Tab-separated table of C-alpha atoms and ligand atoms in Angstrom:
chain	number	residue	atom	x	y	z
Q	1	MET	CA	23.115	-9.711	1.105
Q	2	SER	CA	20.019	-10.196	3.213
Q	3	ALA	CA	16.851	-11.871	1.914
Q	4	PRO	CA	15.546	-10.311	-1.326
Q	5	ARG	CA	13.190	-7.415	-0.710
Q	6	GLY	CA	9.843	-6.892	-2.366
Q	7	GLN	CA	9.602	-4.356	-5.151
Q	8	PHE	CA	6.819	-2.745	-7.190
Q	9	SER	CA	6.838	-4.218	-10.672
Q	10	SER	CA	5.995	-0.948	-12.453
Q	11	ASN	CA	5.631	2.746	-11.825
Q	12	ILE	CA	1.869	2.413	-12.280
Q	13	GLY	CA	1.901	-0.187	-9.517
Q	14	PHE	CA	3.778	2.211	-7.243
Q	15	LEU	CA	1.487	5.097	-8.189
Q	16	MET	CA	-1.664	3.137	-7.412
Q	17	ALA	CA	-0.233	1.906	-4.103
Q	18	ALA	CA	1.047	5.310	-2.958
Q	19	ALA	CA	-2.080	7.106	-4.158
Q	20	GLY	CA	-4.093	4.330	-2.502
Q	21	SER	CA	-2.341	5.045	0.776
Q	22	ALA	CA	-2.954	8.750	0.405
Q	23	VAL	CA	-6.578	8.515	-0.705
Q	24	GLY	CA	-8.636	7.335	2.226
Q	25	LEU	CA	-11.290	8.390	4.694
Q	26	GLY	CA	-9.312	11.611	5.036
Q	27	ASN	CA	-10.143	12.555	1.449
Q	28	ILE	CA	-13.711	11.398	1.163
Q	29	TRP	CA	-14.918	12.278	4.610
Q	30	GLY	CA	-12.393	14.596	6.257
Q	31	PHE	CA	-11.624	16.999	3.451
Q	32	PRO	CA	-15.151	17.871	2.265
Q	33	THR	CA	-16.496	18.339	5.773
Q	34	LYS	CA	-13.535	20.462	6.848
Q	35	ALA	CA	-14.007	22.581	3.743
Q	36	ALA	CA	-17.694	23.010	4.524
Q	37	GLY	CA	-16.966	24.091	8.086
Q	38	ASN	CA	-14.083	26.435	7.198
Q	39	GLY	CA	-15.238	28.820	4.527
Q	40	GLY	CA	-15.775	26.454	1.574
Q	41	ALA	CA	-13.532	27.342	-1.330
Q	42	ALA	CA	-11.320	29.482	0.951
Q	43	PHE	CA	-10.277	26.242	2.669
Q	44	VAL	CA	-9.940	24.468	-0.675
Q	45	VAL	CA	-7.545	27.145	-1.956
Q	46	VAL	CA	-5.409	27.127	1.219
Q	47	TYR	CA	-5.352	23.348	1.148
Q	48	LEU	CA	-4.197	23.239	-2.458
Q	49	ILE	CA	-1.405	25.681	-1.738
Q	50	LEU	CA	-0.255	23.837	1.394
Q	51	ALA	CA	-0.459	20.454	-0.298
Q	52	PHE	CA	2.030	21.557	-2.939
Q	53	LEU	CA	4.195	23.910	-0.890
Q	54	LEU	CA	4.462	21.886	2.281
Q	55	ALA	CA	3.209	18.343	1.958
Q	56	TYR	CA	4.757	17.627	-1.458
Q	57	PRO	CA	8.307	18.572	-0.330
Q	58	ALA	CA	7.872	16.466	2.819
Q	59	LEU	CA	6.590	13.578	0.713
Q	60	MET	CA	9.681	13.894	-1.477
Q	61	ALA	CA	11.893	13.672	1.619
Q	62	GLU	CA	10.270	10.373	2.582
Q	63	LEU	CA	10.336	8.883	-0.893
Q	64	THR	CA	13.965	9.848	-1.507
Q	65	ILE	CA	15.224	8.579	1.839
Q	66	GLY	CA	13.287	5.349	1.381
Q	67	ARG	CA	14.471	4.604	-2.125
Q	68	HIS	CA	18.049	5.384	-1.200
Q	69	ALA	CA	18.090	3.194	1.910
Q	70	ARG	CA	15.916	0.354	0.596
Q	71	ARG	CA	15.050	-0.260	4.246
Q	72	ASN	CA	12.343	0.632	6.770
Q	73	MET	CA	12.363	3.992	8.576
Q	74	VAL	CA	14.538	2.888	11.515
Q	75	GLN	CA	17.276	1.472	9.312
Q	76	ALA	CA	16.946	4.247	6.751
Q	77	LEU	CA	17.444	7.075	9.258
Q	78	ARG	CA	20.269	5.235	11.026
Q	79	GLY	CA	21.937	4.788	7.648
Q	80	ILE	CA	21.874	8.525	6.913
Q	81	ALA	CA	23.021	9.494	10.425
Q	82	THR	CA	26.529	10.878	10.710
Q	83	GLY	CA	27.241	10.350	14.417
Q	84	PRO	CA	25.912	8.802	17.617
Q	85	ILE	CA	23.408	11.597	18.309
Q	86	SER	CA	21.793	11.577	14.882
Q	87	ARG	CA	21.818	7.779	14.948
Q	88	PHE	CA	19.968	7.830	18.260
Q	89	VAL	CA	17.455	10.410	17.001
Q	90	GLY	CA	16.981	8.333	13.838
Q	91	THR	CA	16.276	5.206	15.843
Q	92	VAL	CA	13.808	6.955	18.142
Q	93	ALA	CA	12.025	8.639	15.201
Q	94	GLY	CA	11.910	5.358	13.261
Q	95	LEU	CA	10.391	3.523	16.215
Q	96	GLY	CA	8.089	6.503	16.806
Q	97	GLY	CA	6.897	6.190	13.199
Q	98	ILE	CA	6.041	2.532	13.768
Q	99	LEU	CA	4.153	3.380	16.940
Q	100	VAL	CA	2.211	6.249	15.359
Q	101	ALA	CA	1.370	4.232	12.212
Q	102	SER	CA	0.052	1.470	14.489
Q	103	LEU	CA	-1.996	3.919	16.565
Q	104	ILE	CA	-3.490	5.473	13.443
Q	105	LEU	CA	-4.408	2.028	12.149
Q	106	SER	CA	-5.939	1.108	15.509
Q	107	PHE	CA	-8.638	3.798	15.201
Q	108	TYR	CA	-8.820	3.769	11.414
Q	109	ALA	CA	-9.745	0.064	11.442
Q	110	ILE	CA	-12.682	0.765	13.768
Q	111	VAL	CA	-14.052	3.511	11.520
Q	112	ALA	CA	-13.467	1.329	8.454
Q	113	GLY	CA	-15.316	-1.463	10.316
Q	114	TRP	CA	-18.364	0.833	10.565
Q	115	MET	CA	-18.160	1.249	6.792
Q	116	VAL	CA	-18.148	-2.526	6.300
Q	117	ALA	CA	-21.174	-2.894	8.608
Q	118	TYR	CA	-23.072	-0.209	6.667
Q	119	LEU	CA	-22.119	-1.929	3.416
Q	120	VAL	CA	-23.598	-5.213	4.654
Q	121	GLU	CA	-26.777	-3.539	5.951
Q	122	PRO	CA	-28.613	-3.103	2.597
Q	123	PHE	CA	-28.086	-6.799	1.882
Q	124	ALA	CA	-29.490	-7.733	5.296
Q	125	SER	CA	-32.516	-5.516	4.750
Q	126	LEU	CA	-33.019	-7.049	1.286
Q	127	VAL	CA	-33.518	-10.466	2.857
Q	128	GLY	CA	-35.750	-8.933	5.532
Q	129	ALA	CA	-33.446	-9.602	8.489
Q	130	SER	CA	-34.515	-6.504	10.415
Q	131	HIS	CA	-33.025	-7.544	13.762
Q	132	ILE	CA	-29.658	-7.854	12.002
Q	133	THR	CA	-29.968	-4.484	10.287
Q	134	ASP	CA	-30.552	-2.812	13.639
Q	135	TRP	CA	-27.498	-4.492	15.087
Q	136	LEU	CA	-25.407	-3.523	12.059
Q	137	THR	CA	-26.225	0.147	12.365
Q	138	GLY	CA	-26.337	0.333	16.186
Q	139	ASP	CA	-23.185	1.433	17.940
Q	140	SER	CA	-22.433	-1.602	20.153
Q	141	PRO	CA	-19.011	-2.932	21.234
Q	142	ALA	CA	-19.944	-6.341	19.762
Q	143	ARG	CA	-20.703	-4.813	16.364
Q	144	ASN	CA	-17.503	-2.764	16.456
Q	145	LEU	CA	-15.432	-5.735	17.534
Q	146	THR	CA	-16.833	-7.950	14.776
Q	147	PHE	CA	-16.335	-5.503	11.932
Q	148	THR	CA	-12.977	-4.218	13.103
Q	149	ALA	CA	-11.878	-7.862	13.126
Q	150	ILE	CA	-13.208	-8.417	9.591
Q	151	PHE	CA	-11.555	-5.277	8.250
Q	152	SER	CA	-8.259	-5.991	10.039
Q	153	GLY	CA	-8.366	-9.546	8.677
Q	154	PHE	CA	-8.618	-8.247	5.090
Q	155	THR	CA	-5.767	-5.831	5.693
Q	156	MET	CA	-3.617	-8.654	7.047
Q	157	LEU	CA	-4.447	-10.967	4.139
Q	158	ILE	CA	-3.246	-8.402	1.612
Q	159	ILE	CA	-0.059	-7.559	3.511
Q	160	ALA	CA	0.734	-11.241	4.053
Q	161	SER	CA	0.835	-11.650	0.249
Q	162	GLY	CA	3.740	-9.232	-0.079
Q	163	VAL	CA	4.543	-6.095	-2.052
Q	164	GLU	CA	3.841	-7.129	-5.625
Q	165	LYS	CA	1.187	-9.813	-5.105
Q	166	GLY	CA	-0.518	-8.046	-2.205
Q	167	ILE	CA	-0.116	-4.272	-2.046
Q	168	GLU	CA	0.441	-3.611	-5.752
Q	169	ARG	CA	-2.071	-6.059	-7.124
Q	170	TRP	CA	-4.909	-4.964	-4.844
Q	171	SER	CA	-4.208	-1.255	-5.191
Q	172	THR	CA	-4.201	-1.501	-8.990
Q	173	VAL	CA	-7.647	-3.074	-8.931
Q	174	LEU	CA	-9.179	-1.038	-6.131
Q	175	MET	CA	-8.054	2.474	-7.078
Q	176	PRO	CA	-9.735	2.556	-10.524
Q	177	ALA	CA	-12.847	1.003	-8.914
Q	178	LEU	CA	-12.823	3.807	-6.350
Q	179	ILE	CA	-12.654	6.500	-9.030
Q	180	ILE	CA	-15.472	4.945	-11.057
Q	181	LEU	CA	-17.732	4.618	-7.999
Q	182	LEU	CA	-17.013	8.191	-6.971
Q	183	LEU	CA	-17.869	9.586	-10.414
Q	184	LEU	CA	-21.056	7.514	-10.689
Q	185	LEU	CA	-22.223	8.690	-7.283
Q	186	ILE	CA	-21.525	12.338	-8.139
Q	187	ALA	CA	-23.424	12.025	-11.424
Q	188	TYR	CA	-26.426	10.629	-9.557
Q	189	VAL	CA	-26.426	12.998	-6.589
Q	190	LEU	CA	-26.073	16.117	-8.754
Q	191	THR	CA	-29.384	15.302	-10.443
Q	192	GLN	CA	-31.234	15.451	-7.110
Q	193	ASP	CA	-33.065	18.467	-5.636
Q	194	GLY	CA	-30.930	20.569	-3.329
Q	195	ALA	CA	-27.596	19.471	-4.820
Q	196	MET	CA	-26.808	22.894	-6.279
Q	197	LYS	CA	-27.074	24.531	-2.856
Q	198	GLY	CA	-24.422	22.110	-1.596
Q	199	LEU	CA	-22.170	22.902	-4.535
Q	200	GLU	CA	-22.518	26.567	-3.755
Q	201	VAL	CA	-21.535	26.087	-0.112
Q	202	TYR	CA	-18.538	24.070	-1.254
Q	203	LEU	CA	-17.330	26.295	-4.044
Q	204	MET	CA	-18.144	29.821	-2.901
Q	205	PRO	CA	-15.174	31.146	-0.916
Q	206	ASP	CA	-15.829	32.862	2.380
Q	207	PHE	CA	-12.487	34.583	2.968
Q	208	SER	CA	-13.680	36.034	6.272
Q	209	GLN	CA	-12.894	32.591	7.679
Q	210	PHE	CA	-9.283	32.894	6.570
Q	211	THR	CA	-7.738	32.500	10.033
Q	212	PRO	CA	-4.686	30.778	11.590
Q	213	GLU	CA	-7.031	27.958	12.615
Q	214	LEU	CA	-7.970	27.480	8.979
Q	215	MET	CA	-4.297	27.244	8.011
Q	216	ILE	CA	-3.581	24.711	10.724
Q	217	SER	CA	-6.596	22.660	9.946
Q	218	ALA	CA	-5.573	22.634	6.257
Q	219	MET	CA	-2.008	21.707	7.138
Q	220	GLY	CA	-3.043	18.851	9.411
Q	221	GLN	CA	-5.387	17.634	6.715
Q	222	ALA	CA	-2.630	17.755	4.078
Q	223	PHE	CA	-0.242	15.791	6.307
Q	224	PHE	CA	-2.794	13.156	7.172
Q	225	SER	CA	-4.008	12.922	3.631
Q	226	LEU	CA	-0.557	12.322	2.163
Q	227	SER	CA	0.137	9.716	4.887
Q	228	LEU	CA	3.230	11.637	5.985
Q	229	GLY	CA	5.585	11.316	8.935
Q	230	VAL	CA	5.089	7.709	9.924
Q	231	GLY	CA	7.192	5.983	7.283
Q	232	THR	CA	4.477	4.637	4.961
Q	233	MET	CA	5.663	6.698	2.022
Q	234	LEU	CA	9.269	5.979	2.999
Q	235	ILE	CA	8.698	2.240	2.875
Q	236	TYR	CA	6.761	2.465	-0.408
Q	237	GLY	CA	9.662	4.510	-1.803
Q	238	SER	CA	12.023	1.744	-0.713
Q	239	TYR	CA	10.166	-0.706	-2.976
Q	240	LEU	CA	10.502	1.584	-5.995
Q	241	SER	CA	12.890	0.880	-8.845
Q	242	GLN	CA	15.789	3.239	-9.484
Q	243	GLN	CA	14.659	3.908	-13.031
Q	244	GLU	CA	11.816	6.184	-11.980
Q	245	SER	CA	11.921	9.946	-11.529
Q	246	LEU	CA	11.009	10.591	-7.907
Q	247	PRO	CA	9.943	14.260	-8.230
Q	248	ARG	CA	7.586	13.321	-11.043
Q	249	LEU	CA	6.059	10.342	-9.244
Q	250	GLY	CA	5.725	12.325	-6.005
Q	251	ALA	CA	3.959	15.125	-7.878
Q	252	MET	CA	1.566	12.636	-9.432
Q	253	VAL	CA	0.721	11.100	-6.051
Q	254	THR	CA	0.045	14.594	-4.671
Q	255	LEU	CA	-2.100	15.496	-7.673
Q	256	ILE	CA	-4.181	12.323	-7.417
Q	257	ASP	CA	-4.639	12.819	-3.689
Q	258	VAL	CA	-5.674	16.441	-3.984
Q	259	GLY	CA	-7.796	15.707	-7.050
Q	260	ILE	CA	-9.764	12.979	-5.318
Q	261	ALA	CA	-10.242	15.047	-2.165
Q	262	PHE	CA	-11.597	17.897	-4.267
Q	263	THR	CA	-13.811	15.549	-6.283
Q	264	ALA	CA	-15.167	13.928	-3.112
Q	265	GLY	CA	-16.379	17.387	-2.068
Q	266	LEU	CA	-18.530	17.410	-5.198
Q	267	LEU	CA	-20.272	14.362	-3.776
Q	268	ILE	CA	-20.474	14.923	-0.032
Q	269	LEU	CA	-21.694	18.523	0.184
Q	270	PRO	CA	-24.364	18.229	-2.503
Q	271	ALA	CA	-25.461	14.961	-0.846
Q	272	MET	CA	-25.863	16.749	2.490
Q	273	TYR	CA	-28.063	19.421	0.979
Q	274	VAL	CA	-30.076	16.823	-0.922
Q	275	ALA	CA	-30.620	15.150	2.457
Q	276	GLN	CA	-31.794	18.465	3.876
Q	277	GLU	CA	-34.218	18.874	0.993
Q	278	ALA	CA	-35.533	15.401	1.827
Q	279	GLY	CA	-36.184	16.473	5.419
Q	280	THR	CA	-33.027	15.329	7.220
Q	281	GLN	CA	-31.414	17.538	9.823
Q	282	ILE	CA	-27.942	18.549	8.586
Q	283	PHE	CA	-27.116	21.252	11.104
Q	284	SER	CA	-26.417	20.525	14.754
Q	285	ALA	CA	-28.227	22.353	17.548
Q	286	SER	CA	-25.419	24.932	17.621
Q	287	GLY	CA	-25.945	25.693	13.936
Q	288	GLU	CA	-22.889	23.888	12.560
Q	289	LEU	CA	-22.946	21.490	9.694
Q	290	ILE	CA	-22.929	17.928	11.061
Q	291	ALA	CA	-19.445	16.737	10.105
Q	292	GLY	CA	-18.425	13.934	12.482
Q	293	PRO	CA	-19.622	10.325	12.466
Q	294	GLY	CA	-23.200	11.653	12.396
Q	295	LEU	CA	-22.699	12.724	8.799
Q	296	ILE	CA	-21.722	9.340	7.443
Q	297	LEU	CA	-23.709	7.208	9.860
Q	298	GLN	CA	-26.960	9.195	10.071
Q	299	VAL	CA	-27.340	11.997	7.535
Q	300	LEU	CA	-26.288	10.047	4.453
Q	301	PRO	CA	-28.097	6.794	5.400
Q	302	ALA	CA	-31.272	8.859	5.962
Q	303	LEU	CA	-30.789	10.282	2.485
Q	304	PHE	CA	-30.332	6.834	0.954
Q	305	ASP	CA	-33.500	5.627	2.731
Q	306	SER	CA	-35.491	8.489	1.275
Q	307	MET	CA	-34.448	7.477	-2.247
Q	308	GLY	CA	-36.397	4.199	-2.265
Q	309	THR	CA	-34.972	1.281	-4.261
Q	310	ALA	CA	-32.376	3.432	-6.009
Q	311	GLY	CA	-31.194	4.472	-2.545
Q	312	MET	CA	-30.225	0.908	-1.769
Q	313	PHE	CA	-27.844	0.792	-4.722
Q	314	VAL	CA	-26.521	4.233	-3.908
Q	315	ALA	CA	-25.882	3.120	-0.310
Q	316	ILE	CA	-24.025	0.018	-1.489
Q	317	ALA	CA	-21.924	2.061	-3.921
Q	318	PHE	CA	-21.170	4.694	-1.298
Q	319	PHE	CA	-20.089	2.326	1.460
Q	320	ALA	CA	-18.138	0.185	-1.022
Q	321	LEU	CA	-16.296	3.375	-1.939
Q	322	MET	CA	-15.517	4.044	1.724
Q	323	VAL	CA	-14.322	0.473	2.347
Q	324	ILE	CA	-12.047	0.533	-0.705
Q	325	ALA	CA	-10.584	3.894	0.263
Q	326	SER	CA	-9.935	2.619	3.798
Q	327	LEU	CA	-8.363	-0.645	2.700
Q	328	THR	CA	-5.760	0.829	0.361
Q	329	SER	CA	-4.746	3.138	3.239
Q	330	SER	CA	-4.793	0.555	6.023
Q	331	ILE	CA	-2.464	-1.798	4.145
Q	332	SER	CA	0.125	0.966	3.903
Q	333	MET	CA	-0.060	1.499	7.672
Q	334	LEU	CA	0.328	-2.186	8.498
Q	335	GLU	CA	3.291	-2.471	6.130
Q	336	VAL	CA	5.271	-0.119	8.412
Q	337	PRO	CA	5.580	-2.453	11.448
Q	338	VAL	CA	5.645	-5.535	9.217
Q	339	ALA	CA	8.631	-4.286	7.191
Q	340	PHE	CA	10.422	-3.510	10.453
Q	341	SER	CA	9.749	-6.995	11.827
Q	342	ILE	CA	11.045	-8.583	8.639
Q	343	GLU	CA	14.152	-6.432	8.304
Q	344	ASN	CA	15.134	-5.830	11.924
Q	345	LEU	CA	13.740	-8.821	13.759
Q	346	GLY	CA	14.453	-11.362	11.019
Q	347	MET	CA	10.840	-12.586	10.846
Q	348	LYS	CA	9.158	-14.039	7.781
Q	349	ARG	CA	6.404	-11.934	6.180
Q	350	LYS	CA	3.425	-14.114	7.132
Q	351	PRO	CA	4.168	-14.504	10.861
Q	352	ALA	CA	5.249	-10.843	10.995
Q	353	THR	CA	1.894	-9.802	9.506
Q	354	LEU	CA	-0.021	-11.996	11.910
Q	355	LEU	CA	1.878	-10.733	14.940
Q	356	MET	CA	1.725	-7.030	14.066
Q	357	GLY	CA	-1.879	-7.294	12.847
Q	358	LEU	CA	-2.928	-8.876	16.146
Q	359	ILE	CA	-1.068	-6.327	18.253
Q	360	ILE	CA	-2.816	-3.509	16.385
Q	361	PHE	CA	-6.142	-5.309	16.697
Q	362	ALA	CA	-5.513	-5.439	20.449
Q	363	LEU	CA	-4.952	-1.652	20.354
Q	364	SER	CA	-8.290	-1.269	18.537
Q	365	ASN	CA	-9.925	-3.303	21.291
Q	366	MET	CA	-8.499	-0.955	23.882
Q	367	ILE	CA	-10.429	1.809	22.121
Q	368	ILE	CA	-13.603	-0.245	21.630
Q	369	PHE	CA	-13.708	-1.256	25.301
Q	370	ASN	CA	-12.401	2.125	26.402
Q	371	VAL	CA	-9.442	1.005	28.462
Q	372	TYR	CA	-8.376	4.658	28.385
Q	373	ASN	CA	-11.419	5.648	30.374
Q	374	SER	CA	-11.901	8.698	28.212
Q	375	ASP	CA	-15.118	10.393	27.018
Q	376	ASP	CA	-14.224	9.669	23.454
Q	377	PRO	CA	-11.194	7.325	23.239
Q	378	LEU	CA	-11.271	7.144	19.442
Q	379	THR	CA	-10.981	10.889	19.007
Q	380	MET	CA	-8.304	11.023	21.696
Q	381	ILE	CA	-6.071	8.467	19.926
Q	382	ALA	CA	-6.787	10.108	16.562
Q	383	ARG	CA	-5.705	13.494	17.888
Q	384	VAL	CA	-2.561	12.291	19.625
Q	385	SER	CA	-1.369	10.401	16.579
Q	386	THR	CA	-2.288	12.867	13.853
Q	387	GLU	CA	-1.902	16.227	15.605
Q	388	TYR	CA	1.304	15.450	17.504
Q	389	GLY	CA	2.844	12.294	16.036
Q	390	GLN	CA	2.626	13.005	12.325
Q	391	PRO	CA	3.833	16.646	12.242
Q	392	LEU	CA	6.658	16.138	14.747
Q	393	LEU	CA	7.970	13.062	12.948
Q	394	GLY	CA	7.586	15.007	9.702
Q	395	VAL	CA	10.005	17.605	11.058
Q	396	VAL	CA	12.572	14.912	11.892
Q	397	LEU	CA	12.310	13.469	8.378
Q	398	CYS	CA	12.802	16.912	6.814
Q	399	VAL	CA	15.805	17.540	9.077
Q	400	PHE	CA	17.352	14.230	8.056
Q	401	ALA	CA	16.815	14.952	4.350
Q	402	GLY	CA	17.849	18.605	4.579
Q	403	TRP	CA	20.592	18.785	7.228
Q	404	ILE	CA	22.018	15.395	8.019
Q	405	TRP	CA	22.107	13.752	4.618
Q	406	ARG	CA	25.048	14.887	2.470
Q	407	ARG	CA	23.962	17.034	-0.479
Q	408	ASP	CA	25.992	15.102	-3.038
Q	409	GLN	CA	24.438	11.820	-1.923
Q	410	LEU	CA	20.990	13.355	-2.079
Q	411	LEU	CA	21.703	14.535	-5.597
Q	412	THR	CA	23.017	11.129	-6.662
Q	413	GLU	CA	19.819	9.499	-5.428
Q	414	LEU	CA	17.575	11.973	-7.220
Q	415	GLN	CA	19.586	11.634	-10.437
Q	416	LYS	CA	18.544	8.005	-10.651
Q	417	GLY	CA	15.663	8.019	-13.103
Q	418	HIS	CA	16.079	11.788	-13.642
Q	419	GLU	CA	19.583	12.457	-14.969
Q	420	ASP	CA	19.257	16.184	-15.584
Q	421	ILE	CA	17.679	16.880	-12.169
Q	422	GLU	CA	20.515	19.268	-11.299
Q	423	ARG	CA	19.303	21.678	-13.937
Q	424	THR	CA	15.645	21.614	-12.892
Q	425	LEU	CA	13.734	24.095	-10.780
Q	426	PHE	CA	13.067	21.246	-8.390
Q	427	TRP	CA	16.727	20.857	-7.472
Q	428	LYS	CA	17.200	24.615	-7.185
Q	429	ILE	CA	14.371	24.985	-4.688
Q	430	TRP	CA	13.585	21.749	-2.932
Q	431	PRO	CA	16.792	21.083	-0.908
Q	432	TRP	CA	16.495	24.525	0.733
Q	433	TYR	CA	12.864	24.162	1.118
Q	434	VAL	CA	13.018	20.862	2.940
Q	435	ARG	CA	15.923	22.162	5.008
Q	436	ILE	CA	14.416	25.397	6.224
Q	437	VAL	CA	10.888	26.199	5.131
Q	438	CYS	CA	9.245	22.845	5.835
Q	439	PRO	CA	10.499	22.293	9.402
Q	440	LEU	CA	9.835	25.920	10.350
Q	441	LEU	CA	6.345	25.963	8.881
Q	442	ILE	CA	5.401	22.702	10.533
Q	443	LEU	CA	6.792	23.795	13.893
Q	444	ALA	CA	5.118	27.201	13.653
Q	445	ALA	CA	1.768	25.656	12.858
Q	446	PHE	CA	2.261	23.168	15.670
Q	447	ALA	CA	3.084	25.942	18.147
Q	448	VAL	CA	-0.005	27.917	17.127
Q	449	SER	CA	-2.226	24.860	17.381
Q	450	GLN	CA	-0.922	24.106	20.875
Q	451	GLY	CA	-1.585	27.665	21.938
Q	452	LEU	CA	2.146	28.268	22.495
Q	453	VAL	CA	2.052	31.380	20.329
Q	454	GLY	CA	-0.589	33.417	18.539
V	1	PFF	N1	-3.959	9.149	3.982
V	1	PFF	C1	-4.998	8.429	4.659
V	1	PFF	C2	-6.316	9.153	4.505
V	1	PFF	O1	-6.346	10.275	3.954
V	1	PFF	O2	-7.334	8.643	4.943
V	1	PFF	C3	-4.686	8.200	6.102
V	1	PFF	C4	-3.315	7.671	6.428
V	1	PFF	C5	-2.798	6.555	5.756
V	1	PFF	C6	-2.559	8.287	7.414
V	1	PFF	C7	-1.540	6.065	6.072
V	1	PFF	C8	-1.307	7.816	7.738
V	1	PFF	C9	-0.817	6.696	7.078
V	1	PFF	F1	0.369	6.256	7.396
């Protein structure tokens, strides 16, 4: 036997970690603003359907493969492979997952660094250090470098402590804190003038916007939000005990993820309309709701400023929420290359974390100093990794679970922790679903989004 692997000590620990990975900037920032720009509740409804009909089955593929193999994505897919071709594809997809997880973390850490800077800002203004507050909220390479380094350092510290003492322990503390902060913020914002208008925009469906673009946007969001394709859920599944029912745990992770995304909409859209009421511009010159960095870095801070002393506490709570959400996601991304280095390269956890953390930090620096020479390098890396990398790797994972893996072995794995699975609706539907519907749907959506059809 090789060195003992880490394992979650309880199913709550796994749930908090996997939900922590899923719940991130994508839920609190991405989901509400996409909903606002795509027909409000029409987007919410499509998203809910896709989350359960497409993302949940794909999540189950990752969790099941991971728990069966008890290895990282490269080893897991090679283990399922039945011949040289599938072994080669498994290796390439496994390495691709590591690359894409690292690329996602490289831009995610920069955005999370902004959140840390904005969290520090109220404290700096409290002690009257106005030159520092300007630096904290100005978009300079030095500021980005500093706070990306701080955020990446925290991520590395947690991952260096291992599965139970690092990932599980921190997720179990941070996730409840995130939910409490979110609910407190909603309670406060809903009492402010203008909030009801925001709720209306969020919850009134505009089905005229029900287009292929809406479907694709909702699908991409669901994939990103459930951290699919890159092996994070696979590796978390590999740390899960065999006494737990996978379909049940996977459904709970999906429910928490969707629930928090929906709840975050009850904060962000009302907050935008409260900001408008307070005189802040919330529509761009072309008449669209400001949804990009401007929303979090200008509209909401302007709102907090207009709230006087209370605004300072609201700002601290809001940016603490964003930092927590980012951290429980970033650790899951870093665990992907770290687990590979431990299991395939024979490294110890601490040096593996340091090495992989520094490589990814170097990738972040390539974005900060725009080595790519692009107009917007962050968006470019974000698009390549989430619009191409995640869905295409998702297809490979579904194909491995649905076509390459033997059905009886799949059943044996799912029976662990769920003895009567064979008689459930899940077993009647899911294997076919992951075999045919998921890959086809993902590929179709991908083709439409690339303008290949439609
Ligand atoms: N699910 C995270 C979010 O919604 O912000 C993002 C993410 C985490 C994507 C982990 C991919 C990943 F491997």
